[in-house]
PDB file of C-alpha atoms in Angstrom:
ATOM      1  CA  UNK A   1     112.884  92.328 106.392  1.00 50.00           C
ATOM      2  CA  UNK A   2     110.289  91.688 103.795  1.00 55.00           C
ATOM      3  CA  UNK A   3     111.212  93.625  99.912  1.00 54.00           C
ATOM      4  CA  UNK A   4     109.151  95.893  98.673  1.00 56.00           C
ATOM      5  CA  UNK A   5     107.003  94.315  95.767  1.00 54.00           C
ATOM      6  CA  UNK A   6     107.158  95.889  92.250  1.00 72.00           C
ATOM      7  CA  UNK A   7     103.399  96.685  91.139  1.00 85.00           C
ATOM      8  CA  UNK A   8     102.436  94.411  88.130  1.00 88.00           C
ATOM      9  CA  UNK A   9     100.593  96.285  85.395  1.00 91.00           C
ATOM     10  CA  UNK A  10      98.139  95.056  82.428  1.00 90.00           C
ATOM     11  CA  UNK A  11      97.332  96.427  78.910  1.00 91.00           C
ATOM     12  CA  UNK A  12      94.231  97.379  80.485  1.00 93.00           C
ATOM     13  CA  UNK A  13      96.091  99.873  82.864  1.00 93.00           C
ATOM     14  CA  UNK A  14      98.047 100.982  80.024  1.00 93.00           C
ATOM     15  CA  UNK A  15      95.115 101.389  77.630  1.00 93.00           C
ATOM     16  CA  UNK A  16      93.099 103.673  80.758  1.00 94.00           C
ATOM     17  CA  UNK A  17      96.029 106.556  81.452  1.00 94.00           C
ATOM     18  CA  UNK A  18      94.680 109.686  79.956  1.00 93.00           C
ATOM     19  CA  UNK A  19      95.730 110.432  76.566  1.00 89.00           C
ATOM     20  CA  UNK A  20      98.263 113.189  77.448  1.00 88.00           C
ATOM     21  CA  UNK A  21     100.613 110.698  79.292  1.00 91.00           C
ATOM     22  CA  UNK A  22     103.393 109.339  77.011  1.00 91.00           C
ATOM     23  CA  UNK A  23     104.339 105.531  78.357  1.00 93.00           C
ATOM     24  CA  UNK A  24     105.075 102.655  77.622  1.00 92.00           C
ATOM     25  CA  UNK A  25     104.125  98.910  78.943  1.00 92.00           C
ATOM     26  CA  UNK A  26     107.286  96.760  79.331  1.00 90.00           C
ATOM     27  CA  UNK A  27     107.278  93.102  81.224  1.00 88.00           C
ATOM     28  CA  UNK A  28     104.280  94.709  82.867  1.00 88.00           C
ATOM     29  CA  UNK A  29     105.763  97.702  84.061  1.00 89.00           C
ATOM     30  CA  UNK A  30     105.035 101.314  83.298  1.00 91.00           C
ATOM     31  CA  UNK A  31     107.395 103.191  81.927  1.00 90.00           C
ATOM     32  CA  UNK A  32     106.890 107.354  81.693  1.00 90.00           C
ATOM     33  CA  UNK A  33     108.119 109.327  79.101  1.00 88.00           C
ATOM     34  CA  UNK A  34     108.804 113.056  79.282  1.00 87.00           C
ATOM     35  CA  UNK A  35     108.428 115.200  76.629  1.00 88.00           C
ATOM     36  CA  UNK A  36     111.269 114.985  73.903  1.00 91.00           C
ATOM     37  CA  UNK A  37     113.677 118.180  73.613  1.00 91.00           C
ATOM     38  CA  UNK A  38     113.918 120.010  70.678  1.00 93.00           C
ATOM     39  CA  UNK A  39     116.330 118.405  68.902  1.00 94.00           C
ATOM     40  CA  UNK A  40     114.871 115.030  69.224  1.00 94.00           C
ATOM     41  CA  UNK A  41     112.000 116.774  67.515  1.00 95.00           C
ATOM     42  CA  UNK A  42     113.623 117.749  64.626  1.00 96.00           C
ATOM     43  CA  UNK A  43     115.701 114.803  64.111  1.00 97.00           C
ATOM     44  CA  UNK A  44     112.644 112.618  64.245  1.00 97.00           C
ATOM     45  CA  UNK A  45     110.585 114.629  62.171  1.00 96.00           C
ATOM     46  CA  UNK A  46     113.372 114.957  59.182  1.00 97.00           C
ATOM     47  CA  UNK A  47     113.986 111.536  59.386  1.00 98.00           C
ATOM     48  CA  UNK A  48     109.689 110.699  58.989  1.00 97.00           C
ATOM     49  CA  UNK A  49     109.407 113.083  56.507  1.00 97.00           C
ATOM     50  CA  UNK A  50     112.497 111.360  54.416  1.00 97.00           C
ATOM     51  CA  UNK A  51     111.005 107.793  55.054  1.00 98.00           C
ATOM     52  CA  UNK A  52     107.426 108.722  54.001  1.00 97.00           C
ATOM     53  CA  UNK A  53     108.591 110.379  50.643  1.00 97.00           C
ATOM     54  CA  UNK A  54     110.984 107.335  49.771  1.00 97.00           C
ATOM     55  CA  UNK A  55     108.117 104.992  50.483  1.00 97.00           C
ATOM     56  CA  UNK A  56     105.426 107.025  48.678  1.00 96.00           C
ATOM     57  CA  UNK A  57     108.149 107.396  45.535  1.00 96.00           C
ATOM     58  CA  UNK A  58     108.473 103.746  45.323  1.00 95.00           C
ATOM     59  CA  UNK A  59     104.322 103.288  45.505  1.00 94.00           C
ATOM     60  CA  UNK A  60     105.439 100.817  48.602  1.00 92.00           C
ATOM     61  CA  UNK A  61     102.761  99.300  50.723  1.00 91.00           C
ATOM     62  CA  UNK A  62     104.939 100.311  53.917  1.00 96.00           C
ATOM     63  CA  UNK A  63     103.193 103.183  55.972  1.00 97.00           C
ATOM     64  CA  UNK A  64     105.898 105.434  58.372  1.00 98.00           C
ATOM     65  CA  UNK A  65     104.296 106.042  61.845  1.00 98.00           C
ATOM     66  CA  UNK A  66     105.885 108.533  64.319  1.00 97.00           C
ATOM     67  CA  UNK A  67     105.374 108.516  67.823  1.00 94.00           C
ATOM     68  CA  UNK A  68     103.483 108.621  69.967  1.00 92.00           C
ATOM     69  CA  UNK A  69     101.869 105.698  68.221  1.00 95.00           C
ATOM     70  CA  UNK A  70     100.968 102.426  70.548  1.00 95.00           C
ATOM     71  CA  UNK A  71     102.931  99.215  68.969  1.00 96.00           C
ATOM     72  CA  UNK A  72     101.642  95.898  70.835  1.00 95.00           C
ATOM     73  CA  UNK A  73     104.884  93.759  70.004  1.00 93.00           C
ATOM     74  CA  UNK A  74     103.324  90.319  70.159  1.00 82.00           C
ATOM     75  CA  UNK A  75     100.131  89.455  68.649  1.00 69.00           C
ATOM     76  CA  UNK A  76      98.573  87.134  71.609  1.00 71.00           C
ATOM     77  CA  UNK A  77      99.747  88.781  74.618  1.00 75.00           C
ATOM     78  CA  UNK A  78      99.807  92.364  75.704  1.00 79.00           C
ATOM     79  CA  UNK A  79     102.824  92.202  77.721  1.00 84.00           C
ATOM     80  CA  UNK A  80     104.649  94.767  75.471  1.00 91.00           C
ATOM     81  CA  UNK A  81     103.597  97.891  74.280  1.00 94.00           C
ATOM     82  CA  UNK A  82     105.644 100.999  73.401  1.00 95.00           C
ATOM     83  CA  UNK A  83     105.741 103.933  71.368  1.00 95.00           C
ATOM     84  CA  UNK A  84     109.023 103.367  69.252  1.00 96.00           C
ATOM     85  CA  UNK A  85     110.086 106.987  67.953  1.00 96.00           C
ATOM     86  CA  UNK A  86     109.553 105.879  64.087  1.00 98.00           C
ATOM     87  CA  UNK A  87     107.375 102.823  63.387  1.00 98.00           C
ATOM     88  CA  UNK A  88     107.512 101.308  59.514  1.00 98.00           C
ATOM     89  CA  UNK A  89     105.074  98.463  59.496  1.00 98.00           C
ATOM     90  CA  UNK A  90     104.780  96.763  56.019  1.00 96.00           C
ATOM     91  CA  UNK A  91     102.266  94.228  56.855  1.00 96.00           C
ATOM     92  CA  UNK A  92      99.060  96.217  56.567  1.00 95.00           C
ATOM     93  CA  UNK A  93      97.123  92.797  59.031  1.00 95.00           C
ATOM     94  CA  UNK A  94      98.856  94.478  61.924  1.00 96.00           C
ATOM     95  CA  UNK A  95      97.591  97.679  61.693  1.00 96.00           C
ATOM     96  CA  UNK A  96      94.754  97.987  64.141  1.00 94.00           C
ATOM     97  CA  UNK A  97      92.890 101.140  65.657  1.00 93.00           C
ATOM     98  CA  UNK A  98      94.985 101.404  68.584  1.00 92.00           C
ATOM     99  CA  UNK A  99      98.072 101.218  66.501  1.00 95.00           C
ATOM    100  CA  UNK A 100     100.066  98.176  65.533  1.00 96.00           C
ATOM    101  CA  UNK A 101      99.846  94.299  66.416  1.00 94.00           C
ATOM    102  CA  UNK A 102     102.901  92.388  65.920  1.00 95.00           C
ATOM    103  CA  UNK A 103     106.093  93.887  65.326  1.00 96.00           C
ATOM    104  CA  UNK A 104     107.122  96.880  62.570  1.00 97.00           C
ATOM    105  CA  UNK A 105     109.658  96.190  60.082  1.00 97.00           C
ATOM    106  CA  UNK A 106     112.078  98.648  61.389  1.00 97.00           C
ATOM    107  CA  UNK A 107     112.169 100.903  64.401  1.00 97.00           C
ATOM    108  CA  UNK A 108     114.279 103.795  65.220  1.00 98.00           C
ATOM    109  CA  UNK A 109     114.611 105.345  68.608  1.00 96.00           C
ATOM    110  CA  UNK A 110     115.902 109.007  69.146  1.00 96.00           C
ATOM    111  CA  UNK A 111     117.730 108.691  72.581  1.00 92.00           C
ATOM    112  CA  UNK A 112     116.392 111.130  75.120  1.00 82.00           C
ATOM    113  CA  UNK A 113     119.207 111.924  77.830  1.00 76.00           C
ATOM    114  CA  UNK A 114     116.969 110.939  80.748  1.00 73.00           C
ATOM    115  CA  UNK A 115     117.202 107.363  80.288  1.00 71.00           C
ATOM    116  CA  UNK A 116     119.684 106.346  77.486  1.00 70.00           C
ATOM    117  CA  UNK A 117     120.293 102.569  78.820  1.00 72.00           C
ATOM    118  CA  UNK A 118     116.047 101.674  78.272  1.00 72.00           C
ATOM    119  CA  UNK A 119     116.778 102.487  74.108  1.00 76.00           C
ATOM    120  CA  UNK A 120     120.445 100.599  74.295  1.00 80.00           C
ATOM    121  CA  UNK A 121     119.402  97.813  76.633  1.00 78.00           C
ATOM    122  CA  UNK A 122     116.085  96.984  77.379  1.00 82.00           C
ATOM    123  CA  UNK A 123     114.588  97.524  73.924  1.00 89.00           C
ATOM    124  CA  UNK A 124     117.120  96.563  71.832  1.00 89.00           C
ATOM    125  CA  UNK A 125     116.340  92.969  73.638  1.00 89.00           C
ATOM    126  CA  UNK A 126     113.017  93.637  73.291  1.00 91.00           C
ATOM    127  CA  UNK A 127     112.770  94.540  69.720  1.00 93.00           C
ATOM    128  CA  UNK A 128     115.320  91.498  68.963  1.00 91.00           C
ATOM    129  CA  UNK A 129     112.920  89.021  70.348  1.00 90.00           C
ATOM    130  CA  UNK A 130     109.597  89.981  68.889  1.00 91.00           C
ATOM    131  CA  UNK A 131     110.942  90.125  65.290  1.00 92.00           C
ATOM    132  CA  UNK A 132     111.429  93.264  64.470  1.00 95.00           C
ATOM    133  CA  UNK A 133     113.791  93.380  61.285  1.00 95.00           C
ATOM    134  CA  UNK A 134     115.513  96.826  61.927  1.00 95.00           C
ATOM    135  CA  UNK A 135     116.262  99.023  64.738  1.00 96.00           C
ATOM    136  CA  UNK A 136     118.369 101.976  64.505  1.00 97.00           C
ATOM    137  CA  UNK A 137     119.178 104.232  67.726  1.00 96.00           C
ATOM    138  CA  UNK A 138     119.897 107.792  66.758  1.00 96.00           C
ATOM    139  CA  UNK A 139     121.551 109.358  69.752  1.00 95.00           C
ATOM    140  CA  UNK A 140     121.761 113.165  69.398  1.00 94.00           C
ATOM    141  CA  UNK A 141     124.405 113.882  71.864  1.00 92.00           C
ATOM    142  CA  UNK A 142     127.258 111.408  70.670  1.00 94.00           C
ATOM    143  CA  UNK A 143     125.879 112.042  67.090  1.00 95.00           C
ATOM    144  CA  UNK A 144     126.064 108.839  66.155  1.00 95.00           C
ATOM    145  CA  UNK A 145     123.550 106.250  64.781  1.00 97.00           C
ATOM    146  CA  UNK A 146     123.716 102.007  65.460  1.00 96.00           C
ATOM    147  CA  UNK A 147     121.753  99.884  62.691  1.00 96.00           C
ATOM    148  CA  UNK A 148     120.605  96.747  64.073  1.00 94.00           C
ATOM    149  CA  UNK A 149     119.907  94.048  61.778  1.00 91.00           C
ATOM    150  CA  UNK A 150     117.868  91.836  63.978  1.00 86.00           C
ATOM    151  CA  UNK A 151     116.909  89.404  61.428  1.00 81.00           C
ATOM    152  CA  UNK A 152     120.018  87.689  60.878  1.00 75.00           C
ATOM    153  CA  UNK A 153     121.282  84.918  62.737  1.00 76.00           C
ATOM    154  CA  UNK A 154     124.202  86.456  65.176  1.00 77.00           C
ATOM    155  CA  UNK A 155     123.356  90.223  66.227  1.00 78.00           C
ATOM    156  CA  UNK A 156     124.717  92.787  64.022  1.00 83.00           C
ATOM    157  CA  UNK A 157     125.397  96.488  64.659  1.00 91.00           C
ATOM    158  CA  UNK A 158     126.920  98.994  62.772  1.00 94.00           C
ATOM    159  CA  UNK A 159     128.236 102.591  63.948  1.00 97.00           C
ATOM    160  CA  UNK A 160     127.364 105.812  62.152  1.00 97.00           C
ATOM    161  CA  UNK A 161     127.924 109.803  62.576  1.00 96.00           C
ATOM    162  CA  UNK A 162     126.018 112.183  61.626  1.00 96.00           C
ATOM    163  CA  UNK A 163     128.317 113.004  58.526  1.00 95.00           C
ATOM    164  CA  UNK A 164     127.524 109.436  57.206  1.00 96.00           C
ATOM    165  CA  UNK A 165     124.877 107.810  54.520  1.00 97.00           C
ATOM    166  CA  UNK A 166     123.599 104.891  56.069  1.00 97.00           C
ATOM    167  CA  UNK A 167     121.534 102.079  54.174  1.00 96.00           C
ATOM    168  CA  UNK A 168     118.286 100.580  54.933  1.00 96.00           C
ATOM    169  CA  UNK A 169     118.621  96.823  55.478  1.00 92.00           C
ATOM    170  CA  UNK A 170     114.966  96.316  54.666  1.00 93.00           C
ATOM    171  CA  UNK A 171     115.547  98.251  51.252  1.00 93.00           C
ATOM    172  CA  UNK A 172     116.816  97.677  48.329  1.00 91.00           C
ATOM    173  CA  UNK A 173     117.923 101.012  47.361  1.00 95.00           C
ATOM    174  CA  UNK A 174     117.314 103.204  50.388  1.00 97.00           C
ATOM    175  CA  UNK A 175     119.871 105.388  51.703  1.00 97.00           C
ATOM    176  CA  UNK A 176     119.562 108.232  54.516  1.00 97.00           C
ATOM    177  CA  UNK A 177     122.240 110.734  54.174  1.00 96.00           C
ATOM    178  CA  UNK A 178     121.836 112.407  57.960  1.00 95.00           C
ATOM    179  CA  UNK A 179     124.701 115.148  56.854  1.00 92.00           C
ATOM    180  CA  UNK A 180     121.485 116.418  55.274  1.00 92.00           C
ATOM    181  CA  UNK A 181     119.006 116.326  57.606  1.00 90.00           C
ATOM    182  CA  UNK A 182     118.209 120.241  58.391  1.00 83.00           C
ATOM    183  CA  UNK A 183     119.437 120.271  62.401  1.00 83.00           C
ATOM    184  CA  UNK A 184     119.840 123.166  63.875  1.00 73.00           C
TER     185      UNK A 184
END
């Protein structure tokens, strides 16, 4: 008995769904998104809203992107586009009018229940491979936050709560407090 074969899928596909479908292109599949809960809202908006007004204070050439904002992780193929939660990109060249070419300085993804293993597997692969320099996974129902510091040699993670300050690798003096953050 013959497998069924998984469809194949370009940028092109991705590029034509209408704009009020949230997915994402990954190894040429398409991956849907529902829409985030509540919390994830809030959590993703606090934690924008924090990274925008520590990047304005310092006059930084960084720009803070939340989703849903396309990022094409590889600059000569289309093989890989998502819609990270938070995008930082501090290279201004791969900022493009679809969204971003080449991989952001530091991602963070707000896990949504539904599919928890795509944010702690498949991406965190993902984003370690294209060069991304950061990724932090916020997950809202363990309350607890892993830093990824994806540019060093061996892969580093470190475990947070929601109680803790955590530092920004890619900063010198950046540090999120989340006890802060206004969640209700």
């Amino acid at each position: 008995m013959a497998l069924p074969q998984k469809q194949s899928y370009t940028a092109e596909d991705y590029w034509n769904l209408p704009e009020d479908v949230r997915a994402e292109l990954i190894d040429d599949q398409i991956y849907y998104q529902a829409a985030p809960s509540r919390i994830h809202q809030e959590i993703l908006m606090e934690l924008s809203t924090i990274i925008r007004n520590y990047i304005r204070s310092k006059k930084s050439s960084c720009k803070v992107y939340p989703a849903p904002f396309a990022v094409n992780l590889s600059t000569n193929s289309e093989k890989n586009i998502v819609e990270p939660d938070i995008s930082v990109i501090c290279d201004h060249s791969k900022l493009t009018d679809k969204g971003c070419s080449g991989p952001p300085d530091w991602i963070i993804e707000i896990v949504s229940p539904g599919n928890p293993g795509h944010d702690f597997i498949h991406k965190l692969n993902l984003y370690a491979k294209s060069g991304v320099r950061e990724y932090w996974i916020v997950d809202p129902r363990t309350e607890t936050i892993l830093v990824y510091y994806l540019e060093q040699k061996e892969l580093s993670v470190k475990t947070y709560t929601f109680q803790d300050k955590i530092k920004v690798n890619i900063y010198e003096d950046f540090i999120i407090d989340f006890h802060e953050l206004d969640l209700s």
